[in-house]
Amino acid sequence: MKRVFQSRIEKKHGTCMQAAVASLFEMFIDDVPNFIELGENWFESMFSFYQERGYSLCCFNPQRNLELTKQVLEFDGGVNGYWFASVPSINLGEGSTHAVIIDKEMNVVHDPNPNNFGHIYKPEDILSIDVCKDNWHISVEGKLIIEED
């Protein structure tokens, strides 16, 4: 993972998603689409972007179950041990989210906003995590079930 910082901080037009994905795949920000500006097709484009690099993509909600989430991340592996995650934005107001990079312990290891130095997100702040494997699910009992290939 390399640290790529967003070039624009603006609701619905910012580049935090673009910078976070560029960080995960160790690319330049301009080599990654600005997914948020694709409107309703942003997830489809991001899914294709991951697939072209050999990863699946599924959005996982940690549901405030840190132990289960850590099990999922341990199994999933992410992109070289790191994941794209969403947290509440501290800059853009109520209801806005921000993209960050986390490790398997759910620690934010990179915040692409260059103005957020000193702000510390906690694991319980994470709203969603983009996982990279699709051969698992969570049972109704809340257990990680790994599906056989």
XYZ file of N, CA and C in Angstrom, residues 17 33 35-36 38-53 55-59 130:
78
model
N -12.324 8.387 -2.571
C -12.458 7.007 -3.059
C -11.353 6.697 -4.059
N -10.239 5.559 -11.870
C -11.420 6.398 -12.115
C -11.862 7.121 -10.842
N -14.590 7.296 -9.036
C -15.825 6.518 -8.979
C -17.045 7.332 -8.576
N -16.895 8.250 -7.646
C -18.048 8.997 -7.139
C -18.717 9.828 -8.237
N -19.268 8.890 -11.188
C -19.962 8.019 -12.136
C -21.434 7.830 -11.784
N -21.891 8.523 -10.750
C -23.299 8.453 -10.363
C -23.690 7.057 -9.907
N -24.834 6.581 -10.369
C -25.357 5.287 -9.943
C -24.480 4.116 -10.364
N -23.603 4.301 -11.330
C -22.752 3.217 -11.826
C -21.410 3.104 -11.109
N -21.225 3.858 -10.032
C -19.914 3.872 -9.390
C -19.502 2.495 -8.879
N -20.426 1.746 -8.237
C -20.025 0.452 -7.664
C -19.710 -0.555 -8.764
N -20.489 -0.545 -9.828
C -20.227 -1.444 -10.958
C -18.836 -1.184 -11.537
N -18.473 0.079 -11.669
C -17.155 0.439 -12.189
C -16.046 0.020 -11.223
N -16.277 0.226 -9.941
C -15.284 -0.160 -8.949
C -15.143 -1.681 -8.905
N -16.257 -2.401 -9.014
C -16.245 -3.860 -9.057
C -15.393 -4.340 -10.240
N -15.602 -3.757 -11.404
C -14.828 -4.114 -12.594
C -13.347 -3.800 -12.407
N -13.061 -2.665 -11.795
C -11.679 -2.262 -11.541
C -10.971 -3.319 -10.690
N -11.616 -3.769 -9.627
C -11.042 -4.814 -8.765
C -10.892 -6.122 -9.544
N -11.933 -6.513 -10.283
C -11.894 -7.775 -11.032
C -10.749 -7.803 -12.035
N -10.510 -6.690 -12.709
C -9.419 -6.611 -13.673
C -8.058 -6.836 -13.013
N -8.011 -6.685 -11.698
C -6.762 -6.877 -10.959
C -6.770 -8.164 -10.143
N -9.317 -9.466 -8.126
C -10.035 -9.463 -6.857
C -11.534 -9.392 -7.101
N -12.280 -9.983 -6.203
C -13.720 -9.785 -6.188
C -13.970 -8.524 -5.362
N -15.197 -8.101 -5.262
C -15.502 -6.919 -4.451
C -16.898 -7.055 -3.892
N -16.999 -6.953 -2.590
C -18.284 -7.018 -1.908
C -18.218 -6.069 -0.722
N -19.279 -5.357 -0.492
C -19.336 -4.417 0.619
C -19.829 -5.155 1.870
N -14.845 -2.893 2.077
C -14.877 -3.614 0.805
C -13.963 -4.818 0.909
